[in-house]
PDB file of C-alpha atoms in Angstrom:
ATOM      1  CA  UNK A  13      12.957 -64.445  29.585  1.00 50.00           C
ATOM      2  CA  UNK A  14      15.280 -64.230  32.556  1.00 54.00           C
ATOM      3  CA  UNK A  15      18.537 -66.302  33.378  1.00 51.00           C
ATOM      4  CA  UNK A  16      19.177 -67.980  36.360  1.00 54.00           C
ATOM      5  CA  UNK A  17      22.365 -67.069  38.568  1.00 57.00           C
ATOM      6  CA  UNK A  18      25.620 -68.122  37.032  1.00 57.00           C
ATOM      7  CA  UNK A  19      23.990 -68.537  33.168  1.00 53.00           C
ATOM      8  CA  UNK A  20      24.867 -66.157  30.356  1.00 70.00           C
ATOM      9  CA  UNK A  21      22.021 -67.544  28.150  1.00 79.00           C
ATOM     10  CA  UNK A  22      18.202 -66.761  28.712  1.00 85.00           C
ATOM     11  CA  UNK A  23      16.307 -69.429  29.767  1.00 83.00           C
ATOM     12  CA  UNK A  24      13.717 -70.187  26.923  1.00 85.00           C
ATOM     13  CA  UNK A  25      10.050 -69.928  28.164  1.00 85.00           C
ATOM     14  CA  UNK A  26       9.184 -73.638  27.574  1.00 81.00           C
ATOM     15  CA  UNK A  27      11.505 -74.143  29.968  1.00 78.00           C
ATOM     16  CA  UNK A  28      10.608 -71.921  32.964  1.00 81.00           C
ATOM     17  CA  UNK A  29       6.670 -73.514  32.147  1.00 79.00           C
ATOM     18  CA  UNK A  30       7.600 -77.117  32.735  1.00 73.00           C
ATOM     19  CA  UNK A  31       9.768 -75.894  35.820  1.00 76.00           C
ATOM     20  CA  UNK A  32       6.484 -74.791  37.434  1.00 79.00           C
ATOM     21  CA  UNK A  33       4.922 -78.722  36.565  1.00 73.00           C
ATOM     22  CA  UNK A  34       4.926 -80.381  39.555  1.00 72.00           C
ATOM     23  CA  UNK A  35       8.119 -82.684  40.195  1.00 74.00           C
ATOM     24  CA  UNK A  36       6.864 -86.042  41.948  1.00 81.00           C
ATOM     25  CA  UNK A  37       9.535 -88.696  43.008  1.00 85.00           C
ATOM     26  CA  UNK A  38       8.323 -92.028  42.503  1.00 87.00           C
ATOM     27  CA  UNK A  39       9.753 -95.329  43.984  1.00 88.00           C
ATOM     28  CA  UNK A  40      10.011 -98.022  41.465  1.00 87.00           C
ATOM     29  CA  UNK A  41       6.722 -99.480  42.777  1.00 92.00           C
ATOM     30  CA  UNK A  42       5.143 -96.342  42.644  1.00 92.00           C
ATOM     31  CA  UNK A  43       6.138 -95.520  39.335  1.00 92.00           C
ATOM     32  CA  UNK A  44       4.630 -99.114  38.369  1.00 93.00           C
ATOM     33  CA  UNK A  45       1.606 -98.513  39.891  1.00 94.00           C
ATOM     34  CA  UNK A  46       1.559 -95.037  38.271  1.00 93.00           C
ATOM     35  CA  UNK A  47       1.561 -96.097  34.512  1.00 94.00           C
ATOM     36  CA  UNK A  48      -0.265 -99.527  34.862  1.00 95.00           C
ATOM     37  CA  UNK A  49      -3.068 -97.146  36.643  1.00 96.00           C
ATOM     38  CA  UNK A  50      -2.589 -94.791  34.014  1.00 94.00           C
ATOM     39  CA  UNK A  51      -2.717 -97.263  31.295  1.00 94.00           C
ATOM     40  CA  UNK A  52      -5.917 -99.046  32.605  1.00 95.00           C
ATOM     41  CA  UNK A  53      -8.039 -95.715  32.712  1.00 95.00           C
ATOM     42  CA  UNK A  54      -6.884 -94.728  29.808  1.00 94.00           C
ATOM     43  CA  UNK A  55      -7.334 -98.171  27.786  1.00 93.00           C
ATOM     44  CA  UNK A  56     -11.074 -98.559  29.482  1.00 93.00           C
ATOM     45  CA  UNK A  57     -11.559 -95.062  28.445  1.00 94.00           C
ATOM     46  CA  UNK A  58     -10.649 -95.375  24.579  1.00 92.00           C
ATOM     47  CA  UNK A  59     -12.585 -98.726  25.188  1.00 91.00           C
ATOM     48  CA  UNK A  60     -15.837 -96.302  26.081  1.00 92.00           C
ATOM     49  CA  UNK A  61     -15.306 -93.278  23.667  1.00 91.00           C
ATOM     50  CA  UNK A  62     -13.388 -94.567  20.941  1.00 90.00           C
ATOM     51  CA  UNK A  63     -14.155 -98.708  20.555  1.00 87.00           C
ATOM     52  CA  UNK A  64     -10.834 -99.463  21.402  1.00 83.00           C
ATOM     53  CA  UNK A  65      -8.712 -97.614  18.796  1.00 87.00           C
ATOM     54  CA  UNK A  66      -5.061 -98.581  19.569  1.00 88.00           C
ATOM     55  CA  UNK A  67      -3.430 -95.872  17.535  1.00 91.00           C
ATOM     56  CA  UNK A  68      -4.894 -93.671  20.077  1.00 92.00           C
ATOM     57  CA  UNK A  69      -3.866 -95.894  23.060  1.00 92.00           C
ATOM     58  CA  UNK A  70      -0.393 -96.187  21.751  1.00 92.00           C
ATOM     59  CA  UNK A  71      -0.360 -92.453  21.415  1.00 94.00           C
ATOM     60  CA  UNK A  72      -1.512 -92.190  25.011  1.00 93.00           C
ATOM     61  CA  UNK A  73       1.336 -94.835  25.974  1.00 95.00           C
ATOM     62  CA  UNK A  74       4.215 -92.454  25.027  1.00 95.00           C
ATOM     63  CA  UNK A  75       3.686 -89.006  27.237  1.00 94.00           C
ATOM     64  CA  UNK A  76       2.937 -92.310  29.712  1.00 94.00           C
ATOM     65  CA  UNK A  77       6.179 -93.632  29.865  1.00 95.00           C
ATOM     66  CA  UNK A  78       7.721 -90.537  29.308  1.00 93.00           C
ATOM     67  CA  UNK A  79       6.573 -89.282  32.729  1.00 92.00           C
ATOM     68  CA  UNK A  80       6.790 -92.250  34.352  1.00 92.00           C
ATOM     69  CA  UNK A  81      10.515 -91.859  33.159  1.00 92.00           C
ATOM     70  CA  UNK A  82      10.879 -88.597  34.476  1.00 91.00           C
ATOM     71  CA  UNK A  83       9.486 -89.195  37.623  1.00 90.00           C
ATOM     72  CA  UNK A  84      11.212 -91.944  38.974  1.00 92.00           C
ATOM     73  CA  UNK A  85      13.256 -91.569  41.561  1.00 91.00           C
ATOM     74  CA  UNK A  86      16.930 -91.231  40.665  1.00 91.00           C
ATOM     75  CA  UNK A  87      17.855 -94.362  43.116  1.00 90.00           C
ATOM     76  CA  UNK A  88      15.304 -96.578  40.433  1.00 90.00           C
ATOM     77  CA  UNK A  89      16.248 -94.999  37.345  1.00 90.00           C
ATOM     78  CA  UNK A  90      16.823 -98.719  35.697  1.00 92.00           C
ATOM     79  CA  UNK A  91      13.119 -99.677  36.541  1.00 92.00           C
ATOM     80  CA  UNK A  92      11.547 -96.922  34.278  1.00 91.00           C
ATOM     81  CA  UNK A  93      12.316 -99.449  30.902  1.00 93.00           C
ATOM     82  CA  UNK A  94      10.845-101.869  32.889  1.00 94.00           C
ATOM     83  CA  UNK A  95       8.103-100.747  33.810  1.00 94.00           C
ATOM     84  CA  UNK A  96       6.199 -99.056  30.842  1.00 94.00           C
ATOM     85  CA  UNK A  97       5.845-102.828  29.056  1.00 95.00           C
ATOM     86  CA  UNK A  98       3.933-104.237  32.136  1.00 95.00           C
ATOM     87  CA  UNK A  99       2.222-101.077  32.025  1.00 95.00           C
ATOM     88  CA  UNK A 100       1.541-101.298  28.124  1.00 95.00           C
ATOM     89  CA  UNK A 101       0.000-105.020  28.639  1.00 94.00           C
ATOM     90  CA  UNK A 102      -2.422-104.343  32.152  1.00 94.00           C
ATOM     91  CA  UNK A 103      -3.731-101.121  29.510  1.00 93.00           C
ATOM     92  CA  UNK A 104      -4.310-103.134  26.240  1.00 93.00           C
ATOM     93  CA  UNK A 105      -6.351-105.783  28.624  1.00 91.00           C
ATOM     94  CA  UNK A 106      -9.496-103.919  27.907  1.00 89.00           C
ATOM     95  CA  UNK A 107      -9.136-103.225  24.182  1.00 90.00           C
ATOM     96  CA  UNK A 108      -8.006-106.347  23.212  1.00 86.00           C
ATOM     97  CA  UNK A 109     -11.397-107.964  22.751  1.00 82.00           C
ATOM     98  CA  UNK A 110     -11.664-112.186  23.164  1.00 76.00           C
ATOM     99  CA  UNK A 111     -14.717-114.151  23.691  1.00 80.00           C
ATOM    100  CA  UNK A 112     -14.198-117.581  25.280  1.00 77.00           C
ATOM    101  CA  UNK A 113     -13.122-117.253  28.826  1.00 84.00           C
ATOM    102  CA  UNK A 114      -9.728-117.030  30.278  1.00 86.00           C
ATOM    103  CA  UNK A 115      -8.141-118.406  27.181  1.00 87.00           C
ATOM    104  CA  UNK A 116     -10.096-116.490  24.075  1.00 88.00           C
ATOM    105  CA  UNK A 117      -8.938-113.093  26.286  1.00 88.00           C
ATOM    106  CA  UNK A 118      -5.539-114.228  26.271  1.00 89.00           C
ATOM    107  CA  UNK A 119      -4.549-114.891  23.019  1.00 91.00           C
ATOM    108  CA  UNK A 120      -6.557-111.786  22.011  1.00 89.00           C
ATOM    109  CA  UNK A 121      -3.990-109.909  24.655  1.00 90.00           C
ATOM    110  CA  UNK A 122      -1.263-111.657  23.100  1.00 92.00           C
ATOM    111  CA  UNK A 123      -2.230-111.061  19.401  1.00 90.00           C
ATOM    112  CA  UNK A 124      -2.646-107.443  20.861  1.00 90.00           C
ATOM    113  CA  UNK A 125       0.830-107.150  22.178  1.00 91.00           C
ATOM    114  CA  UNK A 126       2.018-108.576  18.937  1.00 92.00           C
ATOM    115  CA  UNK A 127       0.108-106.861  16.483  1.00 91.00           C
ATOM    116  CA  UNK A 128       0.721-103.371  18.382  1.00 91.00           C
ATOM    117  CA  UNK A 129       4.806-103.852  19.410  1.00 92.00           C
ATOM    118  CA  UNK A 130       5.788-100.768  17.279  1.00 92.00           C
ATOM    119  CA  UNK A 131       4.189 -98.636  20.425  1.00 93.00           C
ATOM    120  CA  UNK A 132       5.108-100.546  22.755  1.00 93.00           C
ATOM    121  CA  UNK A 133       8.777-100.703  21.730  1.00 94.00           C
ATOM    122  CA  UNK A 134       8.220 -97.126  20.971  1.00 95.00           C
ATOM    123  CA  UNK A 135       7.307 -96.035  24.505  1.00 94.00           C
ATOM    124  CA  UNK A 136       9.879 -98.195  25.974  1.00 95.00           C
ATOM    125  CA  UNK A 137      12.560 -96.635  24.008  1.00 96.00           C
ATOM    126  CA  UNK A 138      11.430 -92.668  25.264  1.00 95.00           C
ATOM    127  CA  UNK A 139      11.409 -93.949  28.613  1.00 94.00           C
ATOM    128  CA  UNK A 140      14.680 -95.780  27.821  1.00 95.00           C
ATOM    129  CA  UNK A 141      16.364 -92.578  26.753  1.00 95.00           C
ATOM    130  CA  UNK A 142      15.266 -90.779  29.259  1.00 93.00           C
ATOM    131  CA  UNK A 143      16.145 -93.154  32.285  1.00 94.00           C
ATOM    132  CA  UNK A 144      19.575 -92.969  30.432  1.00 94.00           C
ATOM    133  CA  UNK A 145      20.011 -89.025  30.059  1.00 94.00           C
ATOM    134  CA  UNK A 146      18.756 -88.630  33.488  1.00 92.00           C
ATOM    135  CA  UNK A 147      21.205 -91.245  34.403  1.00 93.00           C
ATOM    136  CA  UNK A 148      24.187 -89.497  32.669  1.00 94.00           C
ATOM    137  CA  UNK A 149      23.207 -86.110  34.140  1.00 92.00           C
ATOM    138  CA  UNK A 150      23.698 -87.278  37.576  1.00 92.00           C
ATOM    139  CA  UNK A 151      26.651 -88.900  37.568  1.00 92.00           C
ATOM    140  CA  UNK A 152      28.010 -85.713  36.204  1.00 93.00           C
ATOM    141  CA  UNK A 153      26.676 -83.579  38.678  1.00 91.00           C
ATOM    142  CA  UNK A 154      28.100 -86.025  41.066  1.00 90.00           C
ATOM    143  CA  UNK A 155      31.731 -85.549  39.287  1.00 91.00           C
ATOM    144  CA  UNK A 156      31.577 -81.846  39.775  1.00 90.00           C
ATOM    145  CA  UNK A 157      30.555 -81.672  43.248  1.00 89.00           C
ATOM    146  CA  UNK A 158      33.518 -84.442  44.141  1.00 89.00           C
ATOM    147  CA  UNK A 159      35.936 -82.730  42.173  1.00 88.00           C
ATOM    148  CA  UNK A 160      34.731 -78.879  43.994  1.00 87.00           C
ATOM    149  CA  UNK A 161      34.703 -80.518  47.251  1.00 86.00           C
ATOM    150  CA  UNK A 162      38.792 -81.638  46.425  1.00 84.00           C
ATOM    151  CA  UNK A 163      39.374 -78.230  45.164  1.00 84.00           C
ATOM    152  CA  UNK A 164      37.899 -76.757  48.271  1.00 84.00           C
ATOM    153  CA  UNK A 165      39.333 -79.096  51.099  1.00 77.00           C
ATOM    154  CA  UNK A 166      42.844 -79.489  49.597  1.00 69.00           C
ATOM    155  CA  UNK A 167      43.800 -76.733  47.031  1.00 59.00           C
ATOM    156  CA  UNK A 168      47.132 -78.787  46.376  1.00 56.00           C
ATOM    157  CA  UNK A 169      45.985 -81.928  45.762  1.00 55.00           C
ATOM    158  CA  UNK A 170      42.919 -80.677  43.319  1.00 48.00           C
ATOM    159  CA  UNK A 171      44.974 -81.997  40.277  1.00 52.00           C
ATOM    160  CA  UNK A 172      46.122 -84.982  41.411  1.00 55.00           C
ATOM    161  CA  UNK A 173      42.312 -85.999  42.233  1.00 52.00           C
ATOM    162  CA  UNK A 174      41.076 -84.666  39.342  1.00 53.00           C
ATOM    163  CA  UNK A 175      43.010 -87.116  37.002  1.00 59.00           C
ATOM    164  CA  UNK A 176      42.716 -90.283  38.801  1.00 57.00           C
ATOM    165  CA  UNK A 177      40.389 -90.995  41.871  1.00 57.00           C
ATOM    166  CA  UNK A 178      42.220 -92.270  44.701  1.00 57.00           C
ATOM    167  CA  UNK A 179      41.614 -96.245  44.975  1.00 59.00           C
ATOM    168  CA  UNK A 180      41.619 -97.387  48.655  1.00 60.00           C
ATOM    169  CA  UNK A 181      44.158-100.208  49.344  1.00 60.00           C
ATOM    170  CA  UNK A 182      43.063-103.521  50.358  1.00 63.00           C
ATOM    171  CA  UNK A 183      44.560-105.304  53.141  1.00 62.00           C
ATOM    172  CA  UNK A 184      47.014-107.922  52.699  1.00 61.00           C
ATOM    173  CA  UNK A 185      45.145-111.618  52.550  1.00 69.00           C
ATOM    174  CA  UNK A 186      46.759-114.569  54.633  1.00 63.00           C
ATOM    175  CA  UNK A 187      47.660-117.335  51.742  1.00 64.00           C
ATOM    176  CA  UNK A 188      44.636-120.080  51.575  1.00 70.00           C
ATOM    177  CA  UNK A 189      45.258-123.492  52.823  1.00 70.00           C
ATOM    178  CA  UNK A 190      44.624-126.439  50.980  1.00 68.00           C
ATOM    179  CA  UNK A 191      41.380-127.573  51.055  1.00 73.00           C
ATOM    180  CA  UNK A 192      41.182-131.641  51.986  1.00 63.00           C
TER     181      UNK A 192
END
């Protein structure tokens, strides 16, 4: 184990192995795509090898939204809860059985979606929590590096930034006339 500049504590090796995972930054779009794809291969496949068990597909669901959480771009953040249900109902599509046309398949979705909501609340609440942590995170980072950048520029007024951020005034409004 080894710890990075500025760190007193070794870095645990879990850690330094999903480091070297590869970090993609999706849009919100391409986060949807990402776990509705994801979700469709992997419900036609647990269709093919496994008759459509959905303990298995709502297994699969949760390391699903759980990336798709993670890799999200910070700017979209709020879409990752979104997301993963739409994801959760284009994947159960092909395990949800139905005979009868349009209709037969979509009640059979719909009794799907109902019967199986424990995973699908499940994996929205990971991604949930994670959207939020990540969330939390940077605006903390964001605090530090505004309150170093006041320490650095103006050494004197450091504390007086630091305990309340500096609102800009607004300009003085002309009274309204009465409307007729």
């Amino acid at each position: 184990m080894r710890a990075p500049e500025g760190r007193s504590r070794p870095v645990p090796p879990v850690v330094l192995a999903l480091r070297r995972l590869p970090n993609p930054r999706l849009t919100g779009i391409g986060a949807g795509l990402f776990a509705a794809a994801s979700m469709l291969v992997l419900g036609c496949l647990d269709l093919l090898l496994l008759d459509g068990s959905p303990v298995v597909f709502g297994a699969l669901f949760l390391p699903v939204s759980a990336l798709t959480a993670l890799w999200v771009r910070p700017a979209d953040l709020v879409t990752a809860p979104i997301i993963v249900p739409i994801a959760f109902t284009v994947g159960v599509v092909p395990i949800a059985g139905g005979t009868g046309g349009f209709g037969g398949r979509t009640m059979a979705v719909v009794t799907a979606l109902a019967v199986h909501a424990g995973w699908l609340y499940g994996g929205t609440l990971v991604a949930g929590v994670i959207a939020t942590v990540r969330k939390v995170r940077l605006m903390r980072q964001r605090r530090r590096r505004l309150l170093l950048a006041a320490q650095t520029a103006r050494p004197g007024q450091a504390a007086r930034s630091a305990q309340a951020p500096a609102r800009p005034s607004r300009p003085a409004q002309a009274p309204r006339r009465p409307q007729r």
